[in-house]
CSV table of C-alpha atoms in Angstrom, one decimal:
chain,number,residue,atom,x,y,z
A,1,MET,CA,35.1,-151.4,136.9
A,2,ASN,CA,33.0,-149.7,139.6
A,3,THR,CA,34.9,-146.6,140.8
A,4,ARG,CA,32.5,-145.7,143.5
A,5,GLY,CA,33.7,-145.7,147.1
A,6,SER,CA,33.9,-149.2,148.7
A,7,GLU,CA,32.4,-147.9,152.0
A,8,ILE,CA,28.8,-149.0,152.7
A,9,LYS,CA,26.6,-146.5,154.4
A,10,VAL,CA,23.3,-147.0,156.1
A,11,ALA,CA,20.3,-144.7,155.6
A,12,VAL,CA,16.7,-144.5,156.7
A,13,ASP,CA,13.7,-143.4,154.7
A,14,ALA,CA,10.2,-142.5,155.9
A,15,ILE,CA,7.0,-143.1,153.9
A,16,VAL,CA,4.4,-140.9,155.7
A,17,PHE,CA,0.8,-141.6,154.9
A,18,GLY,CA,-1.6,-138.8,155.7
A,19,TYR,CA,-5.4,-138.7,155.5
A,20,SER,CA,-8.1,-136.0,155.5
A,21,LYS,CA,-11.7,-136.3,154.5
A,22,GLN,CA,-11.3,-133.6,151.9
A,23,GLU,CA,-8.0,-134.7,150.3
A,24,GLY,CA,-8.1,-138.5,150.9
A,25,VAL,CA,-4.9,-140.5,151.3
A,26,SER,CA,-1.7,-138.4,150.8
A,27,ILE,CA,2.1,-139.1,150.8
A,28,LEU,CA,4.6,-136.6,152.3
A,29,LEU,CA,7.5,-135.9,149.9
A,30,ILE,CA,10.5,-133.5,149.9
A,31,GLN,CA,12.2,-131.8,147.0
A,32,ARG,CA,15.9,-132.4,147.2
A,33,LYS,CA,18.2,-129.4,147.6
A,34,TYR,CA,21.4,-131.1,146.5
A,35,PRO,CA,22.7,-133.6,143.9
A,36,PRO,CA,22.1,-136.4,143.1
A,37,PHE,CA,18.6,-135.8,141.8
A,38,LYS,CA,18.7,-132.1,142.7
A,39,ASN,CA,15.2,-130.6,142.7
A,40,ALA,CA,13.6,-134.0,142.3
A,41,TRP,CA,10.9,-135.2,144.7
A,42,ALA,CA,11.8,-138.0,147.1
A,43,ILE,CA,10.8,-139.7,150.3
A,44,PRO,CA,12.2,-138.0,153.4
A,45,GLY,CA,15.3,-139.6,154.8
A,46,GLY,CA,19.0,-139.5,155.3
A,47,PHE,CA,22.0,-141.2,156.8
A,48,LEU,CA,22.2,-142.9,160.2
A,49,LEU,CA,24.4,-141.1,162.7
A,50,PRO,CA,26.8,-143.3,164.8
A,51,GLU,CA,25.0,-142.7,168.1
A,52,GLU,CA,21.4,-143.1,166.8
A,53,THR,CA,18.9,-146.0,166.8
A,54,LEU,CA,17.2,-146.5,163.4
A,55,GLU,CA,13.9,-145.1,164.8
A,56,ASP,CA,15.6,-142.0,166.3
A,57,ALA,CA,17.2,-141.4,162.9
A,58,VAL,CA,13.8,-141.6,161.1
A,59,ARG,CA,12.2,-139.2,163.6
A,60,ARG,CA,15.2,-136.7,163.3
A,61,GLU,CA,15.1,-136.7,159.5
A,62,LEU,CA,11.3,-136.1,159.5
A,63,ARG,CA,11.8,-133.2,161.9
A,64,GLU,CA,14.6,-131.7,159.9
A,65,GLU,CA,13.2,-132.1,156.4
A,66,THR,CA,9.5,-131.6,157.0
A,67,GLY,CA,9.0,-130.3,160.5
A,68,ILE,CA,6.6,-133.0,161.6
A,69,GLU,CA,6.5,-135.5,164.5
A,70,VAL,CA,4.9,-138.9,164.1
A,71,ASN,CA,3.3,-141.3,166.7
A,72,TYR,CA,2.7,-144.4,164.6
A,73,LEU,CA,6.0,-145.6,163.0
A,74,GLU,CA,6.7,-149.1,161.8
A,75,GLN,CA,9.7,-150.7,160.0
A,76,LEU,CA,8.8,-151.6,156.4
A,77,TYR,CA,11.7,-153.3,154.5
A,78,THR,CA,15.4,-153.0,153.8
A,79,PHE,CA,16.5,-151.9,150.3
A,80,GLY,CA,20.0,-152.6,149.3
A,81,ALA,CA,20.4,-153.0,145.5
A,82,PRO,CA,24.1,-152.1,144.6
A,83,ASP,CA,23.1,-149.4,142.2
A,84,ARG,CA,20.2,-147.8,144.0
A,85,ASP,CA,22.3,-144.7,144.7
A,86,PRO,CA,24.8,-143.2,142.2
A,87,ARG,CA,27.1,-142.0,144.9
A,88,GLN,CA,28.1,-145.2,146.6
A,89,ARG,CA,26.7,-148.4,148.1
A,90,ILE,CA,23.9,-147.3,150.4
A,91,ILE,CA,21.5,-149.6,152.3
A,92,SER,CA,18.3,-148.0,153.3
A,93,ILE,CA,15.9,-149.2,156.1
A,94,ALA,CA,12.5,-147.9,155.2
A,95,TYR,CA,9.8,-147.1,157.7
A,96,PHE,CA,6.2,-146.1,157.2
A,97,ALA,CA,4.2,-143.6,159.4
A,98,LEU,CA,0.6,-142.7,159.7
A,99,VAL,CA,-0.6,-139.2,160.5
A,100,LYS,CA,-3.7,-137.0,160.2
A,101,SER,CA,-2.4,-134.7,157.4
A,102,SER,CA,-4.8,-131.9,158.4
A,103,GLN,CA,-2.7,-131.5,161.5
A,104,PHE,CA,0.4,-130.9,159.4
A,105,GLN,CA,-0.4,-128.4,156.7
A,106,GLN,CA,2.4,-126.0,157.8
A,107,LEU,CA,5.4,-128.0,156.7
A,108,LYS,CA,8.9,-126.8,157.3
A,109,ALA,CA,11.6,-127.9,154.8
A,110,SER,CA,15.2,-127.6,156.0
A,111,THR,CA,18.7,-129.2,155.8
A,112,ASP,CA,18.6,-131.4,152.6
A,113,ALA,CA,15.1,-130.5,151.6
A,114,GLU,CA,14.2,-127.5,149.4
A,115,ASN,CA,10.4,-128.0,149.9
A,116,ALA,CA,8.0,-130.4,151.6
A,117,GLN,CA,4.6,-131.1,150.2
A,118,TRP,CA,1.6,-133.6,150.5
A,119,PHE,CA,0.7,-135.4,147.3
A,120,ASN,CA,-2.4,-137.5,146.6
A,121,PHE,CA,-1.0,-141.0,146.6
A,122,ARG,CA,-2.6,-141.7,143.1
A,123,GLU,CA,-1.1,-138.5,141.6
A,124,LEU,CA,2.6,-138.6,142.5
A,125,PRO,CA,5.5,-137.0,140.7
A,126,ALA,CA,8.5,-138.8,139.4
A,127,LEU,CA,10.7,-139.9,142.3
A,128,ALA,CA,14.4,-139.9,142.9
A,129,PHE,CA,16.5,-143.1,143.5
A,130,ASP,CA,14.4,-146.3,143.9
A,131,HIS,CA,11.8,-144.4,145.9
A,132,LYS,CA,9.0,-145.5,143.5
A,133,GLU,CA,9.7,-149.1,144.4
A,134,ILE,CA,9.9,-148.2,148.1
A,135,LEU,CA,6.6,-146.4,148.0
A,136,HIS,CA,4.9,-149.2,146.1
A,137,THR,CA,6.1,-151.6,148.8
A,138,ALA,CA,4.7,-149.4,151.5
A,139,ILE,CA,1.3,-149.0,149.8
A,140,GLU,CA,1.0,-152.8,149.3
A,141,ARG,CA,1.9,-153.3,153.0
A,142,ILE,CA,-0.7,-150.8,154.2
A,143,ARG,CA,-3.4,-152.3,152.0
A,144,ALA,CA,-2.7,-155.7,153.4
A,145,LYS,CA,-2.4,-154.6,157.0
A,146,ILE,CA,-5.6,-152.6,157.3
A,147,ARG,CA,-7.5,-155.8,156.6
A,148,TYR,CA,-6.1,-157.6,159.7
A,149,GLN,CA,-5.1,-154.8,162.1
A,150,PRO,CA,-7.0,-151.5,162.8
A,151,ILE,CA,-4.2,-149.2,161.9
A,152,GLY,CA,-6.6,-147.1,159.9
A,153,PHE,CA,-7.8,-145.4,163.1
A,154,GLU,CA,-4.4,-143.7,163.3
A,155,LEU,CA,-5.5,-141.6,160.3
A,156,LEU,CA,-8.9,-140.6,161.5
A,157,ASP,CA,-9.9,-137.9,164.0
A,158,ARG,CA,-10.5,-139.1,167.5
A,159,LYS,CA,-14.3,-139.0,166.9
A,160,PHE,CA,-15.6,-139.7,163.5
A,161,PRO,CA,-18.9,-140.7,161.7
A,162,PHE,CA,-18.9,-144.2,160.4
A,163,ALA,CA,-19.0,-142.9,156.8
A,164,ASP,CA,-15.5,-141.5,157.3
A,165,LEU,CA,-14.2,-144.9,158.2
A,166,GLU,CA,-15.8,-146.4,155.1
A,167,LYS,CA,-14.3,-143.7,152.9
A,168,LEU,CA,-10.8,-144.3,154.4
A,169,TYR,CA,-10.9,-148.0,153.6
A,170,ILE,CA,-12.1,-147.3,150.1
A,171,ASP,CA,-9.4,-144.8,149.5
A,172,LEU,CA,-6.6,-146.9,150.9
A,173,LEU,CA,-7.7,-150.1,149.2
A,174,GLY,CA,-8.2,-148.3,145.9
A,175,ARG,CA,-11.6,-150.0,145.3
A,176,ASP,CA,-15.1,-150.0,146.4
A,177,ILE,CA,-16.2,-152.2,149.3
A,178,ASP,CA,-19.4,-154.0,150.3
A,179,ARG,CA,-20.6,-151.4,152.8
A,180,ARG,CA,-23.2,-153.5,154.4
A,181,ASN,CA,-20.8,-156.3,155.0
A,182,PHE,CA,-18.1,-153.9,156.1
A,183,SER,CA,-20.4,-152.2,158.6
A,184,ARG,CA,-21.6,-155.6,160.0
A,185,LYS,CA,-18.0,-156.9,160.5
A,186,MET,CA,-16.7,-153.7,162.0
A,187,LEU,CA,-19.5,-153.2,164.5
A,188,ALA,CA,-19.4,-156.9,165.4
A,189,LEU,CA,-15.8,-156.5,166.5
A,190,ASP,CA,-17.0,-154.3,169.4
A,191,ILE,CA,-14.1,-151.9,169.2
A,192,LEU,CA,-16.1,-148.9,168.2
A,193,GLU,CA,-17.7,-146.8,170.9
A,194,ASP,CA,-20.9,-144.8,170.3
A,195,THR,CA,-20.0,-141.3,171.7
A,196,ASN,CA,-23.7,-140.2,171.9
A,197,GLU,CA,-22.7,-137.3,169.7
A,198,TYR,CA,-23.7,-136.4,166.1
A,199,ALA,CA,-21.8,-134.8,163.3
A,200,ARG,CA,-23.3,-131.7,161.7
A,201,PRO,CA,-24.9,-132.7,158.4
A,202,GLU,CA,-23.4,-131.4,155.1
A,203,GLY,CA,-26.2,-129.7,153.2
A,204,LYS,CA,-29.6,-131.2,154.0
A,205,GLY,CA,-28.3,-134.6,155.1
A,206,ARG,CA,-29.2,-136.2,158.4
A,207,PRO,CA,-26.8,-135.9,161.4
A,208,SER,CA,-24.5,-138.9,161.7
A,209,LYS,CA,-23.5,-140.7,164.8
A,210,MET,CA,-20.0,-140.2,166.0
A,211,PHE,CA,-17.8,-143.1,167.0
A,212,GLN,CA,-14.4,-143.5,168.5
A,213,PHE,CA,-11.9,-146.4,168.5
A,214,ASN,CA,-11.6,-148.2,171.8
A,215,LYS,CA,-7.9,-149.2,171.8
A,216,LYS,CA,-8.0,-150.8,175.3
A,217,ARG,CA,-10.9,-152.9,174.2
A,218,TYR,CA,-9.1,-154.0,171.1
A,219,GLN,CA,-5.9,-154.9,173.0
A,220,GLN,CA,-8.0,-157.0,175.5
A,221,LEU,CA,-9.7,-158.8,172.6
A,222,MET,CA,-6.3,-159.5,171.0
A,223,LYS,CA,-5.3,-161.3,174.2
A,224,GLU,CA,-8.4,-163.3,174.0
A,225,GLY,CA,-7.7,-164.3,170.5
A,226,ILE,CA,-9.9,-162.0,168.5
A,227,ASN,CA,-9.7,-162.4,164.7
A,228,PHE,CA,-9.7,-158.9,163.2
A,229,GLU,CA,-10.3,-159.4,159.5
A,230,ILE,CA,-12.1,-157.0,157.2
């Protein structure tokens, strides 16, 4: 017989994807301060308060446990297996967020979090609860979505060389891409602006043109029925 409490609680979890040219794609994790899974690494999250919307709860938990604010936030999936939490029946609504991790190197762990840290998404520690499953779902969603929606630009600096965009897609997809075909498709979409600026070369390389994403142009093309597919 299950002796756990019969009350069902609602929680939110936040899978935060970060990106930097040096570190590649990272995931933000917290180290739990209290049982269950004390000292284990986990996705930031917590219980929904009565007066909160789901999105408000996600943003509050991220502020409290990691000290960061996010702009791009999207609902991922609902996880509700009866045994996903040893305390009682808890249903979690998971969200994913996209940030430039270089802007959030000074993390502030508080409340339920002992520490907060970025991990390369290919070198993650063991995770508490069912967070490995949640994270896998988020990665698969991101890999699918960047092929038909330009969400990758949320991870790049406002101005970037084209090579950075290629590297981001390679890192996120976890495989190499046909760079010539990728360049042709991306430039043909007409959503990249040439800034008439050049990146300083690393070593003896040639300066690279700097581009920026034209969000207004993309939104207009969407109204006209553009087919964004990479």
